[in-house]
Amino acid sequence: MRLRIGFVVDDALALLTIFETIALGQLVLYPFSLYTSGSFAWYQAQMFRGLVPLSPILLVLLLYAWLARLVLTGARKHSTRLDRFSRALSEKVRDLDKPNSSQAKFILLHHPRLLLIVAMTAAALLGLLPYSPGLNPNGNIVGTDTPVYIEWTRQMLARPLPQAISYAFSEADRGFRPLPLILLYSIASLGVKPEQAVGFFPVILGPLLSLSSFVFVKTGSEDSGAAAIAALVASFSFDLTVGIWAGYLANWLAMIIALFLLASFFIFEKSKRKTILVPLILLSLALLLTHPWTWALILAATLVFALSRSRDKRKLLTISTLVLIVGGIIVDFAKNQVAGSTTLATDLGTKSPVFGISQFLIFWPNLAGALAVFYDGLLGNALLIGLSALCLVTIRFHDKMEAMLAC
């Protein structure tokens, strides 16, 4: 009796799902089970740590998969055998993404808004978790950068409104993140203590991240079920966990704005209505005033996406993206002239030591160290990076959602 590989894979995935479900249940009921030797959650952590050494290799494959695809596309024209192999591999991986009958019967996928509410609720509860009496009986401030945000908020509260706004645009972090500071100042102005305004800000950001993920995927794929799953995954992503424990509030808010910006760009591509440029410009400027580096990365990806579109869409999308970029540069320069804040270009000049031949020669040690040491090894998630690299095999650049993710 022949043993089919597909059955073995299905059984392995079923066992892995059961294992992960039990581990998740232990973490929910008793968060310290992660450190309890012999628990499912502990074994899960050991498994992830064991896979960390594979992360650098997989990340290189992920980053340069587009180059491999270009080479493969050219080689397929000269090799029939290679063409058949690449087509079979692509179809096999793409088949994994097709919904089966059990997925179709999954009742929550028929109620995406309900699943979205569950995701947003879970994200809000996770924002409260660090201050629960069982974990933090003394109510200590959680987050590496959280005390800095608290001090900035205090400084703004000690000033009249015009001077407080000026402080956010100039002195606090050289004027790099005025929008989140103004939001925190607005909350604290209602009589909320700065410690509470900043400490519980994740309770607001968490649900917004789930909502923005839902809107982004729904607009790009037009699949409400996939959007609801994306929202649920976002509520447990390391954007949320790192955002809480590292206190990266501006980065977190920037990702929320970025997802709404990209969703608006999808709408603009489909409708071609120039009136949508107004919310696009506003979202772009909000992103710039929240976290300039995220603005630069997102606009660069959007420009590449615009250039990759079909000829009938390319011109409009490219010009519109350039308008957003030029508008951001003008606002950044004006902010510098009026408030004396640091521009993105000036800050880029301070990063010159990280470029050059010397850094290229230590590329691999830098990469391995970043994945294994930075954030206590959180970025060295070999499973997540590997799945992302595998998905690039099936990317179809004519599909707007997949093309944007590839960019």
Coordinates of C-alpha atoms in Angstrom, one line a residue:
M1 CA 0.0 0.0 0.0
R2 CA 1.6 3.2 -1.2
L3 CA 1.8 6.0 1.3
R4 CA 0.9 9.4 -0.2
I5 CA 3.0 12.3 0.8
G6 CA 0.0 14.5 0.9
F7 CA -1.6 12.4 3.6
V8 CA 1.6 12.6 5.7
V9 CA 1.8 16.3 5.3
D10 CA -1.9 16.7 6.3
D11 CA -1.4 14.5 9.4
A12 CA 1.7 16.4 10.4
L13 CA -0.1 19.7 10.0
A14 CA -3.0 18.4 12.1
L15 CA -0.7 17.3 14.9
L16 CA 1.1 20.7 14.7
T17 CA -2.2 22.5 14.9
I18 CA -3.3 20.5 18.0
F19 CA 0.1 21.2 19.6
E20 CA -0.1 24.9 18.9
T21 CA -3.7 25.2 20.1
I22 CA -2.8 23.6 23.4
A23 CA 0.3 25.9 23.7
L24 CA -1.8 28.9 23.0
G25 CA -4.4 27.8 25.6
Q26 CA -1.7 27.5 28.2
L27 CA -0.3 31.0 27.4
V28 CA -3.8 32.5 27.6
L29 CA -4.7 30.8 30.9
Y30 CA -1.2 31.1 32.5
P31 CA 1.2 33.4 30.7
F32 CA 4.1 32.2 32.8
S33 CA 3.8 28.7 31.2
L34 CA 6.2 29.9 28.6
Y35 CA 8.9 29.6 31.3
T36 CA 7.6 26.4 32.9
S37 CA 9.8 23.5 31.8
G38 CA 7.9 20.7 30.2
S39 CA 4.8 22.6 29.2
F40 CA 3.6 22.8 25.6
A41 CA 4.3 26.5 25.5
W42 CA 7.9 25.9 26.7
Y43 CA 8.5 23.2 24.1
Q44 CA 7.1 25.6 21.5
A45 CA 9.6 28.3 22.5
Q46 CA 12.4 25.7 22.4
M47 CA 11.4 24.7 18.9
F48 CA 11.4 28.3 17.7
R49 CA 14.8 28.9 19.2
G50 CA 16.1 25.8 17.5
L51 CA 15.1 27.2 14.1
V52 CA 16.6 30.7 14.7
P53 CA 20.0 29.7 12.9
L54 CA 18.0 29.2 9.7
S55 CA 16.6 32.7 9.8
P56 CA 19.5 34.6 8.1
I57 CA 19.5 32.2 5.1
L58 CA 15.7 32.4 4.7
L59 CA 15.7 36.2 5.0
V60 CA 18.3 36.5 2.2
L61 CA 16.1 34.2 0.1
L62 CA 13.1 36.4 0.9
L63 CA 14.9 39.7 0.1
Y64 CA 16.3 38.5 -3.2
A65 CA 13.6 36.2 -4.3
W66 CA 12.6 38.8 -6.9
L67 CA 16.1 38.6 -8.5
A68 CA 15.8 34.8 -8.5
R69 CA 12.4 35.1 -10.3
L70 CA 13.9 37.3 -13.0
V71 CA 16.7 34.8 -13.6
L72 CA 14.3 31.9 -13.6
T73 CA 11.9 33.7 -16.0
G74 CA 14.8 34.1 -18.5
A75 CA 16.1 30.5 -17.9
R76 CA 12.6 29.0 -18.5
K77 CA 12.7 30.3 -22.1
H78 CA 15.7 28.1 -22.8
S79 CA 14.8 25.0 -20.8
T80 CA 11.6 23.1 -21.1
R81 CA 12.4 20.9 -18.1
L82 CA 13.0 23.9 -15.9
D83 CA 9.8 25.5 -17.2
R84 CA 7.7 22.4 -16.3
F85 CA 9.3 22.2 -12.8
S86 CA 8.8 25.9 -12.0
R87 CA 5.1 25.7 -13.1
A88 CA 4.5 22.6 -11.1
L89 CA 6.1 24.1 -8.0
S90 CA 4.1 27.3 -8.4
E91 CA 0.8 25.5 -8.9
K92 CA 1.5 23.2 -5.9
V93 CA 2.1 26.1 -3.6
R94 CA -0.8 28.0 -4.9
D95 CA -3.1 25.0 -4.3
L96 CA -2.3 25.3 -0.6
D97 CA -4.0 28.7 -0.7
K98 CA -7.3 27.4 -2.2
P99 CA -10.1 27.1 0.3
N100 CA -11.3 23.5 0.9
S101 CA -14.7 22.3 2.0
S102 CA -13.8 22.5 5.7
Q103 CA -12.7 26.1 5.3
A104 CA -16.0 26.9 3.5
K105 CA -17.9 25.4 6.4
F106 CA -16.0 27.5 9.0
I107 CA -18.9 29.6 10.3
L108 CA -16.9 32.6 11.4
L109 CA -15.6 33.2 7.8
H110 CA -19.3 33.8 6.8
H111 CA -19.4 36.5 9.4
P112 CA -16.2 38.5 8.8
R113 CA -17.4 41.5 10.8
L114 CA -18.0 39.3 13.9
L115 CA -14.4 38.0 13.5
L116 CA -13.2 41.6 13.2
I117 CA -14.9 42.5 16.4
V118 CA -13.3 39.4 18.1
A119 CA -9.9 40.5 16.8
M120 CA -10.3 44.1 17.9
T121 CA -11.5 43.0 21.4
A122 CA -8.5 40.6 21.7
A123 CA -6.1 43.4 20.8
A124 CA -7.7 45.7 23.4
L125 CA -7.4 43.0 26.1
L126 CA -3.8 42.4 25.2
G127 CA -3.2 46.1 25.6
L128 CA -4.5 45.8 29.2
L129 CA -2.6 42.6 30.0
P130 CA 0.7 44.2 31.0
Y131 CA -1.1 46.2 33.8
S132 CA -3.2 43.3 35.1
P133 CA -2.7 42.9 38.9
G134 CA -1.4 39.3 38.5
L135 CA 1.4 40.3 36.2
N136 CA 2.1 43.8 37.4
P137 CA 0.8 44.3 41.0
N138 CA 2.7 47.5 41.5
G139 CA 1.4 49.1 38.2
N140 CA 5.0 49.7 36.9
I141 CA 5.3 51.4 33.6
V142 CA 5.7 48.9 30.8
G143 CA 7.8 49.6 27.7
T144 CA 11.3 50.7 27.0
D145 CA 10.3 54.0 25.3
T146 CA 7.2 54.6 27.4
P147 CA 8.8 56.8 30.0
V148 CA 10.2 59.0 27.3
Y149 CA 6.6 59.5 25.9
I150 CA 5.4 60.2 29.4
E151 CA 8.1 62.9 29.9
W152 CA 7.2 64.5 26.5
T153 CA 3.6 64.6 27.4
R154 CA 4.4 66.2 30.7
Q155 CA 6.5 68.8 29.0
M156 CA 3.6 69.6 26.7
L157 CA 1.1 69.8 29.6
A158 CA 3.3 72.3 31.3
R159 CA 3.0 74.7 28.4
P160 CA 0.2 76.7 26.9
L161 CA -1.4 75.1 23.8
P162 CA 0.6 77.0 21.1
Q163 CA 3.9 76.3 22.9
A164 CA 2.9 72.7 23.5
I165 CA 2.3 72.2 19.8
S166 CA 5.6 74.0 19.0
Y167 CA 7.4 71.6 21.5
A168 CA 6.0 68.6 19.7
F169 CA 7.2 69.9 16.3
S170 CA 10.6 70.9 17.4
E171 CA 12.1 69.8 20.7
A172 CA 10.6 66.4 21.4
D173 CA 12.7 63.9 19.5
R174 CA 13.8 66.8 17.2
G175 CA 10.2 67.1 15.9
F176 CA 10.2 63.7 14.3
R177 CA 6.9 62.4 15.7
P178 CA 4.6 65.4 16.5
L179 CA 1.3 63.6 15.6
P180 CA 1.3 60.9 18.3
L181 CA 2.5 63.4 20.8
I182 CA -0.4 65.7 20.0
L183 CA -2.8 62.8 20.4
L184 CA -1.3 61.8 23.8
Y185 CA -1.4 65.5 24.8
S186 CA -5.1 65.7 23.8
I187 CA -5.9 62.7 25.9
A188 CA -4.0 63.9 28.9
S189 CA -5.6 67.4 28.6
L190 CA -8.9 65.7 29.5
G191 CA -7.6 65.2 33.0
V192 CA -6.0 61.8 32.4
K193 CA -2.6 61.4 34.0
P194 CA 0.3 61.2 31.5
E195 CA 1.3 57.8 32.8
Q196 CA -2.2 56.5 32.1
A197 CA -2.6 58.3 28.7
V198 CA 0.7 56.7 27.5
G199 CA 0.5 53.4 29.3
F200 CA -3.0 52.6 28.0
F201 CA -2.5 54.1 24.5
P202 CA -2.0 50.5 23.2
V203 CA -5.6 49.8 24.1
I204 CA -6.5 52.2 21.3
L205 CA -3.7 51.3 18.9
G206 CA -4.3 47.5 19.1
P207 CA -7.9 47.5 17.8
L208 CA -6.9 50.1 15.2
L209 CA -4.2 47.8 13.9
S210 CA -6.7 45.0 13.5
L211 CA -9.2 47.4 11.7
S212 CA -6.5 48.8 9.4
S213 CA -5.4 45.3 8.5
F214 CA -9.0 44.3 7.7
V215 CA -9.5 47.3 5.5
F216 CA -6.2 46.8 3.7
V217 CA -6.8 43.2 2.9
K218 CA -10.5 43.7 2.1
T219 CA -9.8 46.5 -0.3
G220 CA -6.9 44.8 -2.0
S221 CA -8.2 41.2 -2.3
E222 CA -12.0 41.9 -2.1
D223 CA -12.2 38.9 0.2
S224 CA -13.9 39.6 3.5
G225 CA -13.0 36.2 5.0
A226 CA -9.3 36.7 4.3
A227 CA -9.5 40.3 5.7
A228 CA -11.1 39.0 8.9
I229 CA -8.3 36.4 9.3
A230 CA -5.7 39.1 8.7
A231 CA -7.3 41.2 11.4
L232 CA -7.2 38.3 13.8
V233 CA -3.6 37.6 13.0
A234 CA -2.7 41.3 13.4
S235 CA -4.2 41.3 16.9
F236 CA -1.5 38.8 18.0
S237 CA 1.3 40.0 15.8
F238 CA 4.6 41.3 17.1
D239 CA 3.6 44.8 15.9
L240 CA 1.4 44.7 19.0
T241 CA 3.6 42.8 21.4
V242 CA 6.8 44.8 20.5
G243 CA 4.7 47.9 20.5
I244 CA 3.7 47.3 24.1
W245 CA 6.9 45.9 25.6
A246 CA 9.3 48.2 23.7
G247 CA 6.9 51.2 23.8
Y248 CA 7.2 51.8 20.1
L249 CA 4.0 53.8 19.9
A250 CA 4.9 56.1 16.9
N251 CA 6.0 53.1 14.8
W252 CA 2.8 51.3 15.8
L253 CA 0.6 54.2 14.8
A254 CA 2.6 54.7 11.6
M255 CA 1.8 51.1 10.5
I256 CA -1.9 51.8 11.1
I257 CA -1.8 54.9 9.0
A258 CA 0.3 53.1 6.4
L259 CA -2.3 50.3 5.9
F260 CA -5.1 52.9 5.6
L261 CA -3.0 54.8 3.0
L262 CA -2.3 51.6 0.9
A263 CA -6.0 50.7 1.1
S264 CA -6.9 54.2 -0.2
F265 CA -4.3 53.7 -3.0
F266 CA -6.1 50.5 -4.0
I267 CA -9.4 52.4 -4.1
F268 CA -7.8 55.2 -6.2
E269 CA -6.4 52.6 -8.7
K270 CA -9.8 51.0 -9.1
S271 CA -11.9 54.2 -9.4
K272 CA -9.4 56.6 -10.9
R273 CA -11.3 59.4 -9.1
K274 CA -8.9 62.3 -8.5
T275 CA -11.0 63.3 -5.4
I276 CA -9.4 60.4 -3.6
L277 CA -6.1 62.2 -3.9
V278 CA -7.2 64.4 -1.0
P279 CA -7.4 61.6 1.6
L280 CA -4.3 60.1 0.1
I281 CA -2.4 63.3 0.7
L282 CA -3.8 63.7 4.2
L283 CA -2.9 60.1 5.1
S284 CA 0.6 60.6 3.6
L285 CA 1.2 63.7 5.6
A286 CA -0.1 62.1 8.8
L287 CA 2.3 59.2 8.2
L288 CA 5.2 61.7 7.7
L289 CA 4.3 63.5 11.0
T290 CA 4.1 60.2 12.8
H291 CA 7.2 58.4 11.8
P292 CA 9.2 59.8 8.8
W293 CA 11.2 56.6 8.2
T294 CA 8.0 54.5 7.8
W295 CA 6.7 57.2 5.4
A296 CA 9.8 56.9 3.3
L297 CA 9.6 53.1 3.1
I298 CA 5.9 53.0 2.4
L299 CA 6.1 55.7 -0.3
A300 CA 9.1 53.9 -1.9
A301 CA 7.1 50.7 -2.0
T302 CA 4.1 52.5 -3.4
L303 CA 6.2 54.0 -6.2
V304 CA 7.6 50.6 -7.2
F305 CA 4.1 49.2 -7.1
A306 CA 2.9 52.1 -9.4
L307 CA 5.7 51.4 -11.9
S308 CA 4.9 47.7 -12.0
R309 CA 1.2 48.2 -13.0
S310 CA -0.1 47.9 -16.5
R311 CA 0.5 50.7 -19.0
D312 CA -3.1 52.1 -18.8
K313 CA -2.7 52.6 -15.0
R314 CA 1.0 53.2 -14.7
K315 CA 1.1 56.9 -15.6
L316 CA -1.7 58.0 -13.3
L317 CA -0.5 56.0 -10.3
T318 CA 3.2 57.0 -10.8
I319 CA 2.4 60.7 -11.0
S320 CA 0.0 60.5 -8.0
T321 CA 2.7 58.8 -5.9
L322 CA 5.3 61.4 -6.9
V323 CA 2.8 64.1 -5.8
L324 CA 2.6 62.4 -2.4
I325 CA 6.4 62.2 -2.2
V326 CA 7.0 65.8 -3.3
G327 CA 4.3 67.0 -1.0
G328 CA 5.9 65.2 1.9
I329 CA 9.3 66.7 1.2
I330 CA 7.8 70.2 1.0
V331 CA 6.0 69.8 4.4
D332 CA 9.1 68.3 6.0
F333 CA 11.2 71.3 4.8
A334 CA 8.5 73.8 5.9
K335 CA 8.4 72.1 9.3
N336 CA 12.2 72.6 9.6
Q337 CA 12.0 76.2 8.6
V338 CA 9.1 77.1 10.8
A339 CA 9.7 75.0 13.9
G340 CA 13.4 74.1 13.5
S341 CA 12.8 70.4 13.5
T342 CA 15.2 67.9 11.8
T343 CA 14.4 66.9 8.3
L344 CA 14.4 63.3 7.1
A345 CA 17.2 64.2 4.6
T346 CA 19.3 65.6 7.5
D347 CA 18.7 62.5 9.6
L348 CA 19.7 60.3 6.7
G349 CA 23.0 62.1 6.5
T350 CA 23.8 60.9 10.1
K351 CA 23.4 57.3 8.9
S352 CA 26.3 57.4 6.4
P353 CA 28.6 55.3 8.7
V354 CA 26.3 52.3 8.2
F355 CA 26.9 52.3 4.4
G356 CA 30.0 51.4 2.5
I357 CA 32.3 48.5 1.7
S358 CA 33.3 47.9 5.4
Q359 CA 29.6 47.3 6.3
F360 CA 29.1 45.1 3.2
L361 CA 32.0 42.9 4.4
I362 CA 30.3 42.2 7.7
F363 CA 26.9 41.8 6.2
W364 CA 26.4 38.3 7.4
P365 CA 27.4 38.9 11.1
N366 CA 25.2 42.0 11.1
L367 CA 22.3 40.0 9.7
A368 CA 22.7 37.1 12.1
G369 CA 23.1 39.4 15.1
A370 CA 20.1 41.5 14.1
L371 CA 17.9 38.4 13.9
A372 CA 19.2 36.5 17.0
V373 CA 19.9 39.4 19.4
F374 CA 17.7 42.4 18.5
Y375 CA 14.4 42.3 20.4
D376 CA 15.8 39.3 22.2
G377 CA 15.6 37.3 19.0
L378 CA 12.0 38.0 18.1
L379 CA 12.8 38.8 14.5
G380 CA 14.5 35.5 14.0
N381 CA 11.3 33.7 13.3
A382 CA 12.4 31.1 10.8
L383 CA 8.9 29.7 10.3
L384 CA 7.4 33.1 9.4
I385 CA 10.3 34.1 7.2
G386 CA 10.3 30.8 5.4
L387 CA 6.6 30.9 4.7
S388 CA 7.0 34.4 3.3
A389 CA 9.8 33.2 1.0
L390 CA 7.7 30.3 -0.1
C391 CA 4.7 32.6 -0.9
L392 CA 6.9 34.6 -3.3
V393 CA 7.0 31.6 -5.6
T394 CA 3.4 32.1 -6.3
I395 CA 3.2 35.9 -6.5
R396 CA 1.3 37.1 -9.5
F397 CA 2.2 40.7 -10.2
H398 CA -0.9 41.4 -12.2
D399 CA -2.9 40.9 -9.0
K400 CA -2.8 44.3 -7.1
M401 CA -2.8 42.8 -3.6
E402 CA 0.0 40.3 -4.4
A403 CA 2.0 43.0 -6.3
M404 CA 1.8 45.4 -3.4
L405 CA 2.9 42.7 -0.9
A406 CA 5.9 41.9 -3.1
C407 CA 6.9 45.5 -3.3

